[in-house]
mmCIF file with all atom_site columns, C-alpha atoms in Angstrom:
data_model
loop_
_atom_site.group_PDB
_atom_site.id
_atom_site.type_symbol
_atom_site.label_atom_id
_atom_site.label_alt_id
_atom_site.label_comp_id
_atom_site.label_asym_id
_atom_site.label_entity_id
_atom_site.label_seq_id
_atom_site.pdbx_PDB_ins_code
_atom_site.Cartn_x
_atom_site.Cartn_y
_atom_site.Cartn_z
_atom_site.occupancy
_atom_site.B_iso_or_equiv
_atom_site.pdbx_formal_charge
_atom_site.auth_seq_id
_atom_site.auth_comp_id
_atom_site.auth_asym_id
_atom_site.auth_atom_id
_atom_site.pdbx_PDB_model_num
ATOM 1  C CA . UNK A 1 1  ? 0.626   1.117  -7.899  1.00 75.00 ? 1  UNK A CA 1
ATOM 2  C CA . UNK A 1 2  ? 3.655   3.306  -7.582  1.00 84.00 ? 2  UNK A CA 1
ATOM 3  C CA . UNK A 1 3  ? 4.162   5.866  -10.374 1.00 92.00 ? 3  UNK A CA 1
ATOM 4  C CA . UNK A 1 4  ? 7.323   5.305  -12.427 1.00 92.00 ? 4  UNK A CA 1
ATOM 5  C CA . UNK A 1 5  ? 9.683   6.818  -13.227 1.00 95.00 ? 5  UNK A CA 1
ATOM 6  C CA . UNK A 1 6  ? 9.418   9.290  -10.381 1.00 94.00 ? 6  UNK A CA 1
ATOM 7  C CA . UNK A 1 7  ? 10.747  11.961 -10.852 1.00 94.00 ? 7  UNK A CA 1
ATOM 8  C CA . UNK A 1 8  ? 9.700   11.948 -14.499 1.00 95.00 ? 8  UNK A CA 1
ATOM 9  C CA . UNK A 1 9  ? 10.145  13.883 -17.745 1.00 93.00 ? 9  UNK A CA 1
ATOM 10 C CA . UNK A 1 10 ? 8.026   13.947 -19.797 1.00 90.00 ? 10 UNK A CA 1
ATOM 11 C CA . UNK A 1 11 ? 5.854   10.868 -19.102 1.00 95.00 ? 11 UNK A CA 1
ATOM 12 C CA . UNK A 1 12 ? 4.920   9.055  -15.892 1.00 96.00 ? 12 UNK A CA 1
ATOM 13 C CA . UNK A 1 13 ? 3.263   5.623  -15.892 1.00 95.00 ? 13 UNK A CA 1
ATOM 14 C CA . UNK A 1 14 ? 1.179   4.013  -13.187 1.00 91.00 ? 14 UNK A CA 1
ATOM 15 C CA . UNK A 1 15 ? -0.917  0.919  -12.670 1.00 88.00 ? 15 UNK A CA 1
ATOM 16 C CA . UNK A 1 16 ? -4.144  0.373  -10.804 1.00 82.00 ? 16 UNK A CA 1
ATOM 17 C CA . UNK A 1 17 ? -5.112  -2.869 -9.122  1.00 81.00 ? 17 UNK A CA 1
ATOM 18 C CA . UNK A 1 18 ? -8.878  -3.248 -9.177  1.00 80.00 ? 18 UNK A CA 1
ATOM 19 C CA . UNK A 1 19 ? -10.634 -6.028 -7.273  1.00 81.00 ? 19 UNK A CA 1
ATOM 20 C CA . UNK A 1 20 ? -14.237 -5.206 -8.171  1.00 82.00 ? 20 UNK A CA 1
ATOM 21 C CA . UNK A 1 21 ? -15.594 -3.922 -11.480 1.00 86.00 ? 21 UNK A CA 1
ATOM 22 C CA . UNK A 1 22 ? -16.391 -0.239 -11.029 1.00 82.00 ? 22 UNK A CA 1
ATOM 23 C CA . UNK A 1 23 ? -15.955 3.208  -12.576 1.00 89.00 ? 23 UNK A CA 1
ATOM 24 C CA . UNK A 1 24 ? -12.508 4.698  -11.931 1.00 89.00 ? 24 UNK A CA 1
ATOM 25 C CA . UNK A 1 25 ? -11.660 8.378  -12.056 1.00 91.00 ? 25 UNK A CA 1
ATOM 26 C CA . UNK A 1 26 ? -8.120  9.761  -12.056 1.00 94.00 ? 26 UNK A CA 1
ATOM 27 C CA . UNK A 1 27 ? -6.898  13.322 -11.888 1.00 96.00 ? 27 UNK A CA 1
ATOM 28 C CA . UNK A 1 28 ? -3.669  15.268 -11.508 1.00 97.00 ? 28 UNK A CA 1
ATOM 29 C CA . UNK A 1 29 ? -3.711  17.966 -8.832  1.00 98.00 ? 29 UNK A CA 1
ATOM 30 C CA . UNK A 1 30 ? -1.081  20.639 -8.204  1.00 97.00 ? 30 UNK A CA 1
ATOM 31 C CA . UNK A 1 31 ? 0.284   21.554 -4.757  1.00 97.00 ? 31 UNK A CA 1
ATOM 32 C CA . UNK A 1 32 ? -2.325  24.301 -4.319  1.00 97.00 ? 32 UNK A CA 1
ATOM 33 C CA . UNK A 1 33 ? -5.126  21.734 -4.751  1.00 96.00 ? 33 UNK A CA 1
ATOM 34 C CA . UNK A 1 34 ? -6.194  22.724 -8.267  1.00 97.00 ? 34 UNK A CA 1
ATOM 35 C CA . UNK A 1 35 ? -7.085  19.918 -10.639 1.00 97.00 ? 35 UNK A CA 1
ATOM 36 C CA . UNK A 1 36 ? -4.968  20.465 -13.731 1.00 97.00 ? 36 UNK A CA 1
ATOM 37 C CA . UNK A 1 37 ? -5.737  17.288 -15.672 1.00 97.00 ? 37 UNK A CA 1
ATOM 38 C CA . UNK A 1 38 ? -8.559  14.779 -15.509 1.00 96.00 ? 38 UNK A CA 1
ATOM 39 C CA . UNK A 1 39 ? -8.526  11.440 -17.272 1.00 94.00 ? 39 UNK A CA 1
ATOM 40 C CA . UNK A 1 40 ? -11.835 10.375 -18.816 1.00 91.00 ? 40 UNK A CA 1
ATOM 41 C CA . UNK A 1 41 ? -13.710 8.199  -16.295 1.00 86.00 ? 41 UNK A CA 1
ATOM 42 C CA . UNK A 1 42 ? -13.583 4.550  -17.249 1.00 88.00 ? 42 UNK A CA 1
ATOM 43 C CA . UNK A 1 43 ? -15.317 1.398  -16.136 1.00 89.00 ? 43 UNK A CA 1
ATOM 44 C CA . UNK A 1 44 ? -12.476 -0.941 -15.183 1.00 85.00 ? 44 UNK A CA 1
ATOM 45 C CA . UNK A 1 45 ? -12.695 -4.713 -14.898 1.00 87.00 ? 45 UNK A CA 1
ATOM 46 C CA . UNK A 1 46 ? -10.927 -6.575 -12.070 1.00 88.00 ? 46 UNK A CA 1
ATOM 47 C CA . UNK A 1 47 ? -7.188  -6.863 -12.556 1.00 87.00 ? 47 UNK A CA 1
ATOM 48 C CA . UNK A 1 48 ? -4.439  -4.417 -13.424 1.00 87.00 ? 48 UNK A CA 1
ATOM 49 C CA . UNK A 1 49 ? -4.923  -1.433 -15.699 1.00 85.00 ? 49 UNK A CA 1
ATOM 50 C CA . UNK A 1 50 ? -2.127  0.827  -16.933 1.00 89.00 ? 50 UNK A CA 1
ATOM 51 C CA . UNK A 1 51 ? -2.224  4.600  -17.339 1.00 91.00 ? 51 UNK A CA 1
ATOM 52 C CA . UNK A 1 52 ? 0.204   7.353  -18.402 1.00 95.00 ? 52 UNK A CA 1
ATOM 53 C CA . UNK A 1 53 ? 0.351   11.124 -18.034 1.00 96.00 ? 53 UNK A CA 1
ATOM 54 C CA . UNK A 1 54 ? 2.363   13.287 -20.439 1.00 96.00 ? 54 UNK A CA 1
ATOM 55 C CA . UNK A 1 55 ? 2.911   16.295 -18.123 1.00 96.00 ? 55 UNK A CA 1
ATOM 56 C CA . UNK A 1 56 ? 0.251   18.488 -19.739 1.00 96.00 ? 56 UNK A CA 1
ATOM 57 C CA . UNK A 1 57 ? -2.841  20.265 -18.468 1.00 96.00 ? 57 UNK A CA 1
ATOM 58 C CA . UNK A 1 58 ? -6.379  19.703 -19.749 1.00 94.00 ? 58 UNK A CA 1
ATOM 59 C CA . UNK A 1 59 ? -5.727  22.153 -22.623 1.00 95.00 ? 59 UNK A CA 1
ATOM 60 C CA . UNK A 1 60 ? -2.697  20.105 -23.764 1.00 95.00 ? 60 UNK A CA 1
ATOM 61 C CA . UNK A 1 61 ? -0.165  22.695 -22.579 1.00 96.00 ? 61 UNK A CA 1
ATOM 62 C CA . UNK A 1 62 ? 3.009   21.556 -20.811 1.00 96.00 ? 62 UNK A CA 1
ATOM 63 C CA . UNK A 1 63 ? 2.940   22.115 -17.051 1.00 97.00 ? 63 UNK A CA 1
ATOM 64 C CA . UNK A 1 64 ? 5.782   23.551 -14.975 1.00 96.00 ? 64 UNK A CA 1
ATOM 65 C CA . UNK A 1 65 ? 8.439   21.595 -13.130 1.00 97.00 ? 65 UNK A CA 1
ATOM 66 C CA . UNK A 1 66 ? 7.170   20.689 -9.681  1.00 97.00 ? 66 UNK A CA 1
ATOM 67 C CA . UNK A 1 67 ? 5.307   18.299 -7.440  1.00 97.00 ? 67 UNK A CA 1
ATOM 68 C CA . UNK A 1 68 ? 1.888   17.019 -8.420  1.00 98.00 ? 68 UNK A CA 1
ATOM 69 C CA . UNK A 1 69 ? -0.512  14.497 -6.964  1.00 97.00 ? 69 UNK A CA 1
ATOM 70 C CA . UNK A 1 70 ? -2.158  11.619 -8.772  1.00 95.00 ? 70 UNK A CA 1
ATOM 71 C CA . UNK A 1 71 ? -5.604  11.119 -7.243  1.00 95.00 ? 71 UNK A CA 1
ATOM 72 C CA . UNK A 1 72 ? -7.526  7.949  -8.032  1.00 90.00 ? 72 UNK A CA 1
ATOM 73 C CA . UNK A 1 73 ? -11.075 7.146  -7.002  1.00 88.00 ? 73 UNK A CA 1
ATOM 74 C CA . UNK A 1 74 ? -13.003 3.916  -7.304  1.00 84.00 ? 74 UNK A CA 1
ATOM 75 C CA . UNK A 1 75 ? -16.342 3.828  -5.519  1.00 79.00 ? 75 UNK A CA 1
ATOM 76 C CA . UNK A 1 76 ? -15.688 4.753  -1.876  1.00 82.00 ? 76 UNK A CA 1
ATOM 77 C CA . UNK A 1 77 ? -11.915 4.244  -2.199  1.00 83.00 ? 77 UNK A CA 1
ATOM 78 C CA . UNK A 1 78 ? -9.485  7.097  -2.825  1.00 87.00 ? 78 UNK A CA 1
ATOM 79 C CA . UNK A 1 79 ? -5.724  6.916  -3.231  1.00 89.00 ? 79 UNK A CA 1
ATOM 80 C CA . UNK A 1 80 ? -3.200  9.725  -3.673  1.00 94.00 ? 80 UNK A CA 1
ATOM 81 C CA . UNK A 1 81 ? 0.404   9.448  -4.884  1.00 94.00 ? 81 UNK A CA 1
ATOM 82 C CA . UNK A 1 82 ? 3.054   12.189 -5.170  1.00 96.00 ? 82 UNK A CA 1
ATOM 83 C CA . UNK A 1 83 ? 4.757   12.612 -8.530  1.00 97.00 ? 83 UNK A CA 1
ATOM 84 C CA . UNK A 1 84 ? 7.585   14.985 -9.409  1.00 97.00 ? 84 UNK A CA 1
ATOM 85 C CA . UNK A 1 85 ? 8.064   16.509 -12.858 1.00 97.00 ? 85 UNK A CA 1
ATOM 86 C CA . UNK A 1 86 ? 11.636  17.622 -13.587 1.00 96.00 ? 86 UNK A CA 1
ATOM 87 C CA . UNK A 1 87 ? 12.514  19.477 -16.786 1.00 87.00 ? 87 UNK A CA 1
#
Protein backbone atom coordinates (compact mmCIF):
# COMPACT_ATOMS: atom_id res chain seq x y z
CA UNK A 1 0.00 0.00 0.00
CA UNK A 2 0.89 3.63 -0.27
CA UNK A 3 2.35 5.23 2.88
CA UNK A 4 0.18 7.99 4.36
CA UNK A 5 0.46 10.79 5.14
CA UNK A 6 3.43 11.41 2.88
CA UNK A 7 5.22 13.71 3.69
CA UNK A 8 4.77 12.89 7.37
CA UNK A 9 5.59 14.20 10.85
CA UNK A 10 5.97 12.37 13.13
CA UNK A 11 4.19 9.12 12.13
CA UNK A 12 3.66 7.42 8.77
CA UNK A 13 1.21 4.53 8.31
CA UNK A 14 1.17 1.87 5.64
CA UNK A 15 -0.69 -1.30 4.80
CA UNK A 16 0.47 -4.55 3.29
CA UNK A 17 -1.69 -6.79 1.15
CA UNK A 18 -0.61 -10.40 1.61
CA UNK A 19 -2.01 -13.19 -0.56
CA UNK A 20 -0.11 -16.13 0.93
CA UNK A 21 0.79 -16.73 4.57
CA UNK A 22 4.50 -16.01 4.96
CA UNK A 23 7.07 -14.18 7.08
CA UNK A 24 7.25 -10.46 6.30
CA UNK A 25 10.20 -8.21 7.03
CA UNK A 26 10.10 -4.42 6.85
CA UNK A 27 12.87 -1.89 7.22
CA UNK A 28 13.49 1.83 6.82
CA UNK A 29 16.53 2.75 4.75
CA UNK A 30 18.08 6.20 4.33
CA UNK A 31 19.18 7.67 0.98
CA UNK A 32 22.73 6.35 1.42
CA UNK A 33 21.39 2.78 1.70
CA UNK A 34 21.87 2.34 5.45
CA UNK A 35 19.15 0.51 7.32
CA UNK A 36 18.13 2.79 10.16
CA UNK A 37 15.12 0.91 11.53
CA UNK A 38 13.98 -2.69 11.24
CA UNK A 39 10.56 -3.91 12.30
CA UNK A 40 10.51 -7.30 14.02
CA UNK A 41 9.84 -9.99 11.38
CA UNK A 42 6.30 -11.28 11.58
CA UNK A 43 4.39 -14.17 10.10
CA UNK A 44 1.44 -12.53 8.36
CA UNK A 45 -1.80 -14.24 7.37
CA UNK A 46 -3.49 -13.48 4.03
CA UNK A 47 -5.27 -10.14 3.97
CA UNK A 48 -4.32 -6.62 4.94
CA UNK A 49 -1.98 -5.78 7.80
CA UNK A 50 -1.29 -2.27 9.08
CA UNK A 51 2.03 -0.84 10.22
CA UNK A 52 3.34 2.52 11.48
CA UNK A 53 6.75 4.14 11.84
CA UNK A 54 7.38 6.94 14.35
CA UNK A 55 10.40 8.54 12.61
CA UNK A 56 13.00 7.04 14.95
CA UNK A 57 16.05 4.86 14.46
CA UNK A 58 16.59 1.44 16.05
CA UNK A 59 17.88 3.13 19.24
CA UNK A 60 14.64 5.14 19.56
CA UNK A 61 16.28 8.44 18.59
CA UNK A 62 14.46 10.83 16.24
CA UNK A 63 15.85 10.83 12.70
CA UNK A 64 16.54 13.93 10.60
CA UNK A 65 14.21 15.51 8.08
CA UNK A 66 14.67 13.84 4.72
CA UNK A 67 13.74 11.10 2.31
CA UNK A 68 13.66 7.49 3.45
CA UNK A 69 12.64 4.23 1.85
CA UNK A 70 10.27 1.65 3.26
CA UNK A 71 11.48 -1.77 2.11
CA UNK A 72 9.18 -4.76 2.51
CA UNK A 73 10.04 -8.37 1.80
CA UNK A 74 7.80 -11.41 1.71
CA UNK A 75 9.39 -14.58 0.38
CA UNK A 76 10.81 -13.76 -3.06
CA UNK A 77 8.86 -10.49 -3.33
CA UNK A 78 10.35 -7.10 -2.47
CA UNK A 79 8.67 -3.71 -2.59
CA UNK A 80 10.14 -0.26 -1.94
CA UNK A 81 8.25 2.98 -1.28
CA UNK A 82 9.64 6.51 -0.80
CA UNK A 83 8.60 8.38 2.33
CA UNK A 84 9.46 11.95 3.29
CA UNK A 85 9.85 13.13 6.88
CA UNK A 86 9.33 16.88 7.34
CA UNK A 87 9.93 18.55 10.70
